[in-house]
mmCIF file with all atom_site columns, C-alpha atoms in Angstrom:
data_model
loop_
_atom_site.group_PDB
_atom_site.id
_atom_site.type_symbol
_atom_site.label_atom_id
_atom_site.label_alt_id
_atom_site.label_comp_id
_atom_site.label_asym_id
_atom_site.label_entity_id
_atom_site.label_seq_id
_atom_site.pdbx_PDB_ins_code
_atom_site.Cartn_x
_atom_site.Cartn_y
_atom_site.Cartn_z
_atom_site.occupancy
_atom_site.B_iso_or_equiv
_atom_site.pdbx_formal_charge
_atom_site.auth_seq_id
_atom_site.auth_comp_id
_atom_site.auth_asym_id
_atom_site.auth_atom_id
_atom_site.pdbx_PDB_model_num
ATOM 1   C CA . VAL I 1 1   ? -118.328 -7.020  -68.677 1.00 48.00 ? 1   VAL I CA 1
ATOM 2   C CA . VAL I 1 2   ? -120.193 -8.022  -71.851 1.00 52.00 ? 2   VAL I CA 1
ATOM 3   C CA . PHE I 1 3   ? -118.454 -11.414 -71.848 1.00 54.00 ? 3   PHE I CA 1
ATOM 4   C CA . THR I 1 4   ? -119.315 -11.983 -68.170 1.00 60.00 ? 4   THR I CA 1
ATOM 5   C CA . GLY I 1 5   ? -122.940 -10.941 -68.731 1.00 62.00 ? 5   GLY I CA 1
ATOM 6   C CA . GLY I 1 6   ? -123.262 -13.215 -71.759 1.00 63.00 ? 6   GLY I CA 1
ATOM 7   C CA . PHE I 1 7   ? -121.663 -16.069 -69.840 1.00 63.00 ? 7   PHE I CA 1
ATOM 8   C CA . PHE I 1 8   ? -124.100 -15.505 -66.968 1.00 66.00 ? 8   PHE I CA 1
ATOM 9   C CA . LEU I 1 9   ? -127.078 -15.504 -69.345 1.00 68.00 ? 9   LEU I CA 1
ATOM 10  C CA . LEU I 1 10  ? -125.879 -18.688 -71.048 1.00 69.00 ? 10  LEU I CA 1
ATOM 11  C CA . ASN I 1 11  ? -125.461 -20.444 -67.688 1.00 71.00 ? 11  ASN I CA 1
ATOM 12  C CA . LEU I 1 12  ? -128.877 -19.213 -66.587 1.00 74.00 ? 12  LEU I CA 1
ATOM 13  C CA . ALA I 1 13  ? -130.465 -20.574 -69.772 1.00 73.00 ? 13  ALA I CA 1
ATOM 14  C CA . LEU I 1 14  ? -128.698 -23.920 -69.356 1.00 72.00 ? 14  LEU I CA 1
ATOM 15  C CA . ALA I 1 15  ? -129.846 -24.142 -65.728 1.00 75.00 ? 15  ALA I CA 1
ATOM 16  C CA . VAL I 1 16  ? -133.441 -23.497 -66.749 1.00 77.00 ? 16  VAL I CA 1
ATOM 17  C CA . ILE I 1 17  ? -133.259 -26.077 -69.549 1.00 77.00 ? 17  ILE I CA 1
ATOM 18  C CA . THR I 1 18  ? -131.808 -28.654 -67.139 1.00 76.00 ? 18  THR I CA 1
ATOM 19  C CA . GLU I 1 19  ? -134.555 -27.928 -64.618 1.00 76.00 ? 19  GLU I CA 1
ATOM 20  C CA . VAL I 1 20  ? -137.277 -28.293 -67.242 1.00 75.00 ? 20  VAL I CA 1
ATOM 21  C CA . TYR I 1 21  ? -135.732 -31.576 -68.454 1.00 72.00 ? 21  TYR I CA 1
ATOM 22  C CA . ASP I 1 22  ? -135.729 -32.895 -64.879 1.00 74.00 ? 22  ASP I CA 1
ATOM 23  C CA . GLU I 1 23  ? -139.337 -31.738 -64.515 1.00 75.00 ? 23  GLU I CA 1
ATOM 24  C CA . GLU I 1 24  ? -140.323 -33.550 -67.726 1.00 73.00 ? 24  GLU I CA 1
ATOM 25  C CA . ASN I 1 25  ? -138.575 -36.699 -66.488 1.00 72.00 ? 25  ASN I CA 1
ATOM 26  C CA . SER I 1 26  ? -140.501 -36.472 -63.213 1.00 74.00 ? 26  SER I CA 1
ATOM 27  C CA . GLU I 1 27  ? -143.746 -36.012 -65.141 1.00 74.00 ? 27  GLU I CA 1
ATOM 28  C CA . ALA I 1 28  ? -142.999 -39.150 -67.171 1.00 72.00 ? 28  ALA I CA 1
ATOM 29  C CA . LYS I 1 29  ? -142.510 -41.098 -63.944 1.00 75.00 ? 29  LYS I CA 1
ATOM 30  C CA . GLU I 1 30  ? -145.784 -39.703 -62.597 1.00 79.00 ? 30  GLU I CA 1
ATOM 31  C CA . GLU I 1 31  ? -147.578 -40.698 -65.802 1.00 79.00 ? 31  GLU I CA 1
ATOM 32  C CA . ASN I 1 32  ? -146.159 -44.208 -65.436 1.00 76.00 ? 32  ASN I CA 1
ATOM 33  C CA . ALA I 1 33  ? -147.418 -44.354 -61.855 1.00 79.00 ? 33  ALA I CA 1
ATOM 34  C CA . GLU I 1 34  ? -150.835 -43.140 -63.030 1.00 83.00 ? 34  GLU I CA 1
ATOM 35  C CA . GLN I 1 35  ? -150.895 -45.890 -65.679 1.00 82.00 ? 35  GLN I CA 1
ATOM 36  C CA . VAL I 1 36  ? -150.137 -48.503 -63.012 1.00 81.00 ? 36  VAL I CA 1
ATOM 37  C CA . GLU I 1 37  ? -152.930 -47.052 -60.882 1.00 85.00 ? 37  GLU I CA 1
ATOM 38  C CA . ARG I 1 38  ? -155.378 -47.182 -63.827 1.00 85.00 ? 38  ARG I CA 1
ATOM 39  C CA . GLU I 1 39  ? -154.448 -50.826 -64.375 1.00 84.00 ? 39  GLU I CA 1
ATOM 40  C CA . GLU I 1 40  ? -155.064 -51.554 -60.690 1.00 85.00 ? 40  GLU I CA 1
ATOM 41  C CA . VAL I 1 41  ? -158.461 -49.846 -60.892 1.00 85.00 ? 41  VAL I CA 1
ATOM 42  C CA . ALA I 1 42  ? -159.316 -51.907 -63.977 1.00 84.00 ? 42  ALA I CA 1
ATOM 43  C CA . GLU I 1 43  ? -158.309 -55.086 -62.118 1.00 85.00 ? 43  GLU I CA 1
ATOM 44  C CA . GLU I 1 44  ? -160.496 -54.101 -59.166 1.00 85.00 ? 44  GLU I CA 1
ATOM 45  C CA . LYS I 1 45  ? -163.374 -53.481 -61.570 1.00 85.00 ? 45  LYS I CA 1
ATOM 46  C CA . ARG I 1 46  ? -162.929 -56.941 -63.095 1.00 82.00 ? 46  ARG I CA 1
ATOM 47  C CA . GLU I 1 47  ? -162.885 -58.463 -59.601 1.00 82.00 ? 47  GLU I CA 1
ATOM 48  C CA . GLU I 1 48  ? -166.049 -56.532 -58.719 1.00 82.00 ? 48  GLU I CA 1
ATOM 49  C CA . GLU I 1 49  ? -167.772 -57.836 -61.854 1.00 79.00 ? 49  GLU I CA 1
ATOM 50  C CA . ALA I 1 50  ? -166.696 -61.397 -60.989 1.00 75.00 ? 50  ALA I CA 1
ATOM 51  C CA . ARG I 1 51  ? -168.026 -60.866 -57.452 1.00 76.00 ? 51  ARG I CA 1
ATOM 52  C CA . LYS I 1 52  ? -171.376 -59.705 -58.893 1.00 77.00 ? 52  LYS I CA 1
ATOM 53  C CA . LYS I 1 53  ? -171.547 -62.774 -61.141 1.00 72.00 ? 53  LYS I CA 1
ATOM 54  C CA . ARG I 1 54  ? -170.858 -65.054 -58.167 1.00 68.00 ? 54  ARG I CA 1
ATOM 55  C CA . HIS I 1 55  ? -173.559 -63.214 -56.234 1.00 69.00 ? 55  HIS I CA 1
ATOM 56  C CA . ASN I 1 56  ? -176.058 -63.649 -59.078 1.00 69.00 ? 56  ASN I CA 1
ATOM 57  C CA . LEU I 1 57  ? -175.253 -67.369 -59.120 1.00 67.00 ? 57  LEU I CA 1
ATOM 58  C CA . GLY I 1 58  ? -175.639 -67.550 -55.332 1.00 63.00 ? 58  GLY I CA 1
ATOM 59  C CA . LEU I 1 59  ? -171.951 -68.319 -54.786 1.00 63.00 ? 59  LEU I CA 1
ATOM 60  C CA . HIS I 1 60  ? -170.985 -65.230 -52.727 1.00 54.00 ? 60  HIS I CA 1
ATOM 61  C CA . SER I 1 61  ? -169.541 -65.239 -49.214 1.00 52.00 ? 61  SER I CA 1
ATOM 62  C CA . ASP I 1 62  ? -170.739 -63.120 -46.262 1.00 49.00 ? 62  ASP I CA 1
ATOM 63  C CA . ASP I 1 63  ? -167.981 -60.492 -46.638 1.00 50.00 ? 63  ASP I CA 1
ATOM 64  C CA . GLU I 1 64  ? -168.958 -59.912 -50.277 1.00 48.00 ? 64  GLU I CA 1
ATOM 65  C CA . SER I 1 65  ? -172.545 -59.023 -49.330 1.00 47.00 ? 65  SER I CA 1
ATOM 66  C CA . ASP I 1 66  ? -171.251 -55.965 -47.410 1.00 46.00 ? 66  ASP I CA 1
ATOM 67  C CA . ASP I 1 67  ? -169.387 -54.806 -50.527 1.00 47.00 ? 67  ASP I CA 1
ATOM 68  C CA . GLU I 1 68  ? -172.564 -55.133 -52.564 1.00 46.00 ? 68  GLU I CA 1
ATOM 69  C CA . GLU I 1 69  ? -174.458 -52.937 -50.133 1.00 46.00 ? 69  GLU I CA 1
ATOM 70  C CA . GLU I 1 70  ? -171.758 -50.223 -50.265 1.00 44.00 ? 70  GLU I CA 1
ATOM 71  C CA . ALA I 1 71  ? -171.750 -50.326 -54.072 1.00 46.00 ? 71  ALA I CA 1
ATOM 72  C CA . ALA I 1 72  ? -175.515 -49.813 -54.104 1.00 47.00 ? 72  ALA I CA 1
ATOM 73  C CA . HIS I 1 73  ? -175.152 -46.509 -52.150 1.00 44.00 ? 73  HIS I CA 1
ATOM 74  C CA . PRO I 1 74  ? -172.026 -44.699 -53.353 1.00 43.00 ? 74  PRO I CA 1
ATOM 75  C CA . SER I 1 75  ? -171.115 -41.472 -51.600 1.00 44.00 ? 75  SER I CA 1
ATOM 76  C CA . GLN I 1 76  ? -171.766 -38.303 -53.540 1.00 47.00 ? 76  GLN I CA 1
ATOM 77  C CA . LEU I 1 77  ? -168.886 -36.198 -54.864 1.00 41.00 ? 77  LEU I CA 1
ATOM 78  C CA . THR I 1 78  ? -168.840 -32.602 -53.659 1.00 44.00 ? 78  THR I CA 1
ATOM 79  C CA . LEU I 1 79  ? -166.751 -29.581 -54.601 1.00 39.00 ? 79  LEU I CA 1
ATOM 80  C CA . ASP I 1 80  ? -164.939 -29.964 -51.277 1.00 42.00 ? 80  ASP I CA 1
ATOM 81  C CA . ASP I 1 81  ? -163.701 -33.348 -52.485 1.00 39.00 ? 81  ASP I CA 1
ATOM 82  C CA . LEU I 1 82  ? -162.180 -31.661 -55.509 1.00 41.00 ? 82  LEU I CA 1
ATOM 83  C CA . ASP I 1 83  ? -160.431 -29.027 -53.342 1.00 47.00 ? 83  ASP I CA 1
ATOM 84  C CA . GLY I 1 84  ? -162.346 -26.470 -55.316 1.00 48.00 ? 84  GLY I CA 1
ATOM 85  C CA . GLY I 1 85  ? -164.743 -23.672 -54.804 1.00 53.00 ? 85  GLY I CA 1
ATOM 86  C CA . PRO I 1 86  ? -165.470 -20.555 -56.822 1.00 56.00 ? 86  PRO I CA 1
ATOM 87  C CA . GLY I 1 87  ? -163.241 -20.491 -59.886 1.00 59.00 ? 87  GLY I CA 1
ATOM 88  C CA . LEU I 1 88  ? -162.891 -24.275 -60.043 1.00 69.00 ? 88  LEU I CA 1
ATOM 89  C CA . GLY I 1 89  ? -163.434 -24.240 -63.806 1.00 81.00 ? 89  GLY I CA 1
ATOM 90  C CA . LEU I 1 90  ? -160.689 -21.659 -64.342 1.00 85.00 ? 90  LEU I CA 1
ATOM 91  C CA . LYS I 1 91  ? -158.342 -23.626 -62.104 1.00 86.00 ? 91  LYS I CA 1
ATOM 92  C CA . LEU I 1 92  ? -158.987 -26.835 -64.057 1.00 87.00 ? 92  LEU I CA 1
ATOM 93  C CA . ILE I 1 93  ? -158.466 -25.054 -67.380 1.00 89.00 ? 93  ILE I CA 1
ATOM 94  C CA . CYS I 1 94  ? -155.165 -23.570 -66.208 1.00 89.00 ? 94  CYS I CA 1
ATOM 95  C CA . LYS I 1 95  ? -154.076 -26.926 -64.788 1.00 89.00 ? 95  LYS I CA 1
ATOM 96  C CA . SER I 1 96  ? -154.813 -28.685 -68.070 1.00 89.00 ? 96  SER I CA 1
ATOM 97  C CA . ILE I 1 97  ? -152.754 -26.049 -69.902 1.00 91.00 ? 97  ILE I CA 1
ATOM 98  C CA . ILE I 1 98  ? -149.701 -26.292 -67.633 1.00 90.00 ? 98  ILE I CA 1
ATOM 99  C CA . GLU I 1 99  ? -149.838 -30.097 -67.690 1.00 89.00 ? 99  GLU I CA 1
ATOM 100 C CA . ALA I 1 100 ? -150.015 -30.224 -71.494 1.00 90.00 ? 100 ALA I CA 1
ATOM 101 C CA . SER I 1 101 ? -147.031 -31.939 -73.108 1.00 91.00 ? 101 SER I CA 1
ATOM 102 C CA . TRP I 1 102 ? -146.163 -28.818 -75.134 1.00 92.00 ? 102 TRP I CA 1
ATOM 103 C CA . PHE I 1 103 ? -146.205 -26.326 -72.240 1.00 91.00 ? 103 PHE I CA 1
ATOM 104 C CA . ASN I 1 104 ? -142.727 -26.766 -70.739 1.00 89.00 ? 104 ASN I CA 1
ATOM 105 C CA . PRO I 1 105 ? -140.883 -27.291 -74.058 1.00 91.00 ? 105 PRO I CA 1
ATOM 106 C CA . PHE I 1 106 ? -142.596 -24.172 -75.447 1.00 93.00 ? 106 PHE I CA 1
ATOM 107 C CA . PHE I 1 107 ? -141.315 -22.064 -72.573 1.00 91.00 ? 107 PHE I CA 1
ATOM 108 C CA . VAL I 1 108 ? -137.829 -23.567 -72.865 1.00 90.00 ? 108 VAL I CA 1
ATOM 109 C CA . VAL I 1 109 ? -137.782 -22.318 -76.467 1.00 92.00 ? 109 VAL I CA 1
ATOM 110 C CA . LEU I 1 110 ? -138.934 -18.891 -75.265 1.00 92.00 ? 110 LEU I CA 1
ATOM 111 C CA . ILE I 1 111 ? -136.200 -18.847 -72.591 1.00 90.00 ? 111 ILE I CA 1
ATOM 112 C CA . VAL I 1 112 ? -133.514 -19.693 -75.154 1.00 90.00 ? 112 VAL I CA 1
ATOM 113 C CA . THR I 1 113 ? -134.951 -17.061 -77.513 1.00 92.00 ? 113 THR I CA 1
ATOM 114 C CA . ASN I 1 114 ? -134.936 -14.485 -74.717 1.00 89.00 ? 114 ASN I CA 1
ATOM 115 C CA . THR I 1 115 ? -131.325 -15.326 -73.876 1.00 88.00 ? 115 THR I CA 1
ATOM 116 C CA . ILE I 1 116 ? -130.311 -14.845 -77.509 1.00 91.00 ? 116 ILE I CA 1
ATOM 117 C CA . VAL I 1 117 ? -132.227 -11.558 -77.780 1.00 88.00 ? 117 VAL I CA 1
ATOM 118 C CA . LEU I 1 118 ? -130.604 -10.220 -74.608 1.00 85.00 ? 118 LEU I CA 1
ATOM 119 C CA . ALA I 1 119 ? -127.176 -11.258 -75.876 1.00 87.00 ? 119 ALA I CA 1
ATOM 120 C CA . MET I 1 120 ? -127.772 -9.397  -79.174 1.00 90.00 ? 120 MET I CA 1
ATOM 121 C CA . GLU I 1 121 ? -127.626 -5.971  -77.522 1.00 87.00 ? 121 GLU I CA 1
ATOM 122 C CA . TYR I 1 122 ? -124.483 -3.926  -77.985 1.00 87.00 ? 122 TYR I CA 1
ATOM 123 C CA . ASP I 1 123 ? -123.302 -0.386  -77.391 1.00 88.00 ? 123 ASP I CA 1
ATOM 124 C CA . GLY I 1 124 ? -124.040 1.990   -80.256 1.00 90.00 ? 124 GLY I CA 1
ATOM 125 C CA . MET I 1 125 ? -126.687 -0.173  -81.948 1.00 90.00 ? 125 MET I CA 1
ATOM 126 C CA . PRO I 1 126 ? -129.045 1.568   -84.396 1.00 93.00 ? 126 PRO I CA 1
ATOM 127 C CA . LYS I 1 127 ? -132.394 2.805   -83.066 1.00 93.00 ? 127 LYS I CA 1
ATOM 128 C CA . GLY I 1 128 ? -134.441 0.473   -85.311 1.00 94.00 ? 128 GLY I CA 1
ATOM 129 C CA . TYR I 1 129 ? -132.407 -2.534  -84.138 1.00 92.00 ? 129 TYR I CA 1
ATOM 130 C CA . SER I 1 130 ? -132.783 -1.450  -80.506 1.00 91.00 ? 130 SER I CA 1
ATOM 131 C CA . ASP I 1 131 ? -136.537 -0.942  -80.919 1.00 93.00 ? 131 ASP I CA 1
ATOM 132 C CA . GLY I 1 132 ? -136.910 -4.407  -82.480 1.00 93.00 ? 132 GLY I CA 1
ATOM 133 C CA . LEU I 1 133 ? -135.030 -6.069  -79.600 1.00 91.00 ? 133 LEU I CA 1
ATOM 134 C CA . THR I 1 134 ? -137.122 -4.097  -77.107 1.00 90.00 ? 134 THR I CA 1
ATOM 135 C CA . ALA I 1 135 ? -140.371 -5.230  -78.777 1.00 93.00 ? 135 ALA I CA 1
ATOM 136 C CA . VAL I 1 136 ? -139.281 -8.883  -78.727 1.00 93.00 ? 136 VAL I CA 1
ATOM 137 C CA . ASN I 1 137 ? -138.158 -8.539  -75.101 1.00 89.00 ? 137 ASN I CA 1
ATOM 138 C CA . ILE I 1 138 ? -141.539 -7.078  -74.115 1.00 91.00 ? 138 ILE I CA 1
ATOM 139 C CA . ALA I 1 139 ? -143.417 -9.853  -75.937 1.00 94.00 ? 139 ALA I CA 1
ATOM 140 C CA . LEU I 1 140 ? -141.315 -12.528 -74.228 1.00 92.00 ? 140 LEU I CA 1
ATOM 141 C CA . SER I 1 141 ? -141.748 -10.854 -70.833 1.00 91.00 ? 141 SER I CA 1
ATOM 142 C CA . VAL I 1 142 ? -145.534 -10.873 -71.336 1.00 93.00 ? 142 VAL I CA 1
ATOM 143 C CA . ALA I 1 143 ? -145.371 -14.582 -72.240 1.00 94.00 ? 143 ALA I CA 1
ATOM 144 C CA . PHE I 1 144 ? -143.425 -15.293 -69.042 1.00 93.00 ? 144 PHE I CA 1
ATOM 145 C CA . MET I 1 145 ? -145.983 -13.298 -67.033 1.00 94.00 ? 145 MET I CA 1
ATOM 146 C CA . VAL I 1 146 ? -148.780 -15.380 -68.573 1.00 94.00 ? 146 VAL I CA 1
ATOM 147 C CA . GLU I 1 147 ? -146.861 -18.557 -67.641 1.00 94.00 ? 147 GLU I CA 1
ATOM 148 C CA . LEU I 1 148 ? -146.551 -17.310 -64.055 1.00 93.00 ? 148 LEU I CA 1
ATOM 149 C CA . VAL I 1 149 ? -150.270 -16.480 -63.807 1.00 93.00 ? 149 VAL I CA 1
ATOM 150 C CA . LEU I 1 150 ? -151.296 -19.829 -65.317 1.00 93.00 ? 150 LEU I CA 1
ATOM 151 C CA . LYS I 1 151 ? -149.148 -21.736 -62.814 1.00 93.00 ? 151 LYS I CA 1
ATOM 152 C CA . VAL I 1 152 ? -150.305 -19.710 -59.796 1.00 92.00 ? 152 VAL I CA 1
ATOM 153 C CA . VAL I 1 153 ? -153.987 -20.120 -60.746 1.00 91.00 ? 153 VAL I CA 1
ATOM 154 C CA . ALA I 1 154 ? -153.599 -23.844 -61.519 1.00 90.00 ? 154 ALA I CA 1
ATOM 155 C CA . LEU I 1 155 ? -151.524 -24.763 -58.483 1.00 89.00 ? 155 LEU I CA 1
ATOM 156 C CA . GLY I 1 156 ? -152.533 -22.114 -55.983 1.00 89.00 ? 156 GLY I CA 1
ATOM 157 C CA . VAL I 1 157 ? -150.012 -19.885 -54.225 1.00 89.00 ? 157 VAL I CA 1
ATOM 158 C CA . THR I 1 158 ? -149.073 -22.474 -51.585 1.00 90.00 ? 158 THR I CA 1
ATOM 159 C CA . GLU I 1 159 ? -148.412 -25.322 -54.019 1.00 90.00 ? 159 GLU I CA 1
ATOM 160 C CA . TYR I 1 160 ? -146.683 -22.979 -56.484 1.00 90.00 ? 160 TYR I CA 1
ATOM 161 C CA . SER I 1 161 ? -144.313 -21.683 -53.825 1.00 89.00 ? 161 SER I CA 1
ATOM 162 C CA . ARG I 1 162 ? -143.307 -25.187 -52.669 1.00 89.00 ? 162 ARG I CA 1
ATOM 163 C CA . ASP I 1 163 ? -141.158 -25.582 -55.784 1.00 88.00 ? 163 ASP I CA 1
ATOM 164 C CA . ARG I 1 164 ? -138.004 -23.471 -55.487 1.00 89.00 ? 164 ARG I CA 1
ATOM 165 C CA . PHE I 1 165 ? -137.688 -23.301 -59.256 1.00 87.00 ? 165 PHE I CA 1
ATOM 166 C CA . ASN I 1 166 ? -141.111 -21.638 -59.407 1.00 89.00 ? 166 ASN I CA 1
ATOM 167 C CA . LEU I 1 167 ? -139.931 -19.072 -56.853 1.00 89.00 ? 167 LEU I CA 1
ATOM 168 C CA . PHE I 1 168 ? -136.792 -18.432 -58.896 1.00 89.00 ? 168 PHE I CA 1
ATOM 169 C CA . ASP I 1 169 ? -138.950 -18.086 -62.019 1.00 88.00 ? 169 ASP I CA 1
ATOM 170 C CA . ALA I 1 170 ? -141.254 -15.627 -60.231 1.00 90.00 ? 170 ALA I CA 1
ATOM 171 C CA . VAL I 1 171 ? -138.273 -13.488 -59.127 1.00 90.00 ? 171 VAL I CA 1
ATOM 172 C CA . VAL I 1 172 ? -136.922 -13.417 -62.704 1.00 88.00 ? 172 VAL I CA 1
ATOM 173 C CA . VAL I 1 173 ? -140.347 -12.445 -64.080 1.00 89.00 ? 173 VAL I CA 1
ATOM 174 C CA . LEU I 1 174 ? -140.772 -9.721  -61.458 1.00 89.00 ? 174 LEU I CA 1
ATOM 175 C CA . MET I 1 175 ? -137.287 -8.376  -62.287 1.00 87.00 ? 175 MET I CA 1
ATOM 176 C CA . SER I 1 176 ? -138.214 -8.299  -65.973 1.00 84.00 ? 176 SER I CA 1
ATOM 177 C CA . ILE I 1 177 ? -141.370 -6.336  -65.114 1.00 85.00 ? 177 ILE I CA 1
ATOM 178 C CA . VAL I 1 178 ? -139.285 -3.814  -63.171 1.00 86.00 ? 178 VAL I CA 1
ATOM 179 C CA . GLU I 1 179 ? -136.835 -3.583  -66.084 1.00 80.00 ? 179 GLU I CA 1
ATOM 180 C CA . LEU I 1 180 ? -139.653 -2.762  -68.524 1.00 74.00 ? 180 LEU I CA 1
#
C-alpha cells in the first residue's frame, strides 16, 4: 500500500510538472505573439507620423484627412473597457503576480516539496518527526490556498474554471483543507 501510494504521489507530481511546463511553453508563445503585436503597433505609429508629415507638407489624400479627424478626438477609456469594476486594482495586482515569471516555477518546487514530505511519513514515526511533517504540510497547504485565491481573483471564477487543470488543482486544495 505504501509503495502504491508513493507511486501515485510521484505520478501526480510528474503530471503537475508536465502541465506547468506546457503552460510555460504556451506563455512563451503568447509573449512572442504580444511582441509581434507591439511591433505592428510601432509600425502603425510610424505610418501615422509619416501621414502627419505629409499632411503638414500638404501632400495628404482625402482618405487621410478622415484619419486625422479621428485622431484629434480619441474615444475615452472607461472601466467597462477594462472589464473591471470595484476591486479592479486588486484584480490587476493578482494578475500581475500570477503572470510573473517566477510564479509557476515556485509552485512546482512547492508541489515537489509537498510530494517528498508526504512520502516521508511512515508507521511508528516519532512524535517530533510527525509534528515537523505536519507543520510543513500545513504551510504548503496554506501556500496552495493562496495560489488558488490569487488565480480566482485574477482570472475570475468563469475564466479560472475554463482550465481543467485549475479545476483539478482546486479539488486537490479542497481535499487538503478537509485533510487538515
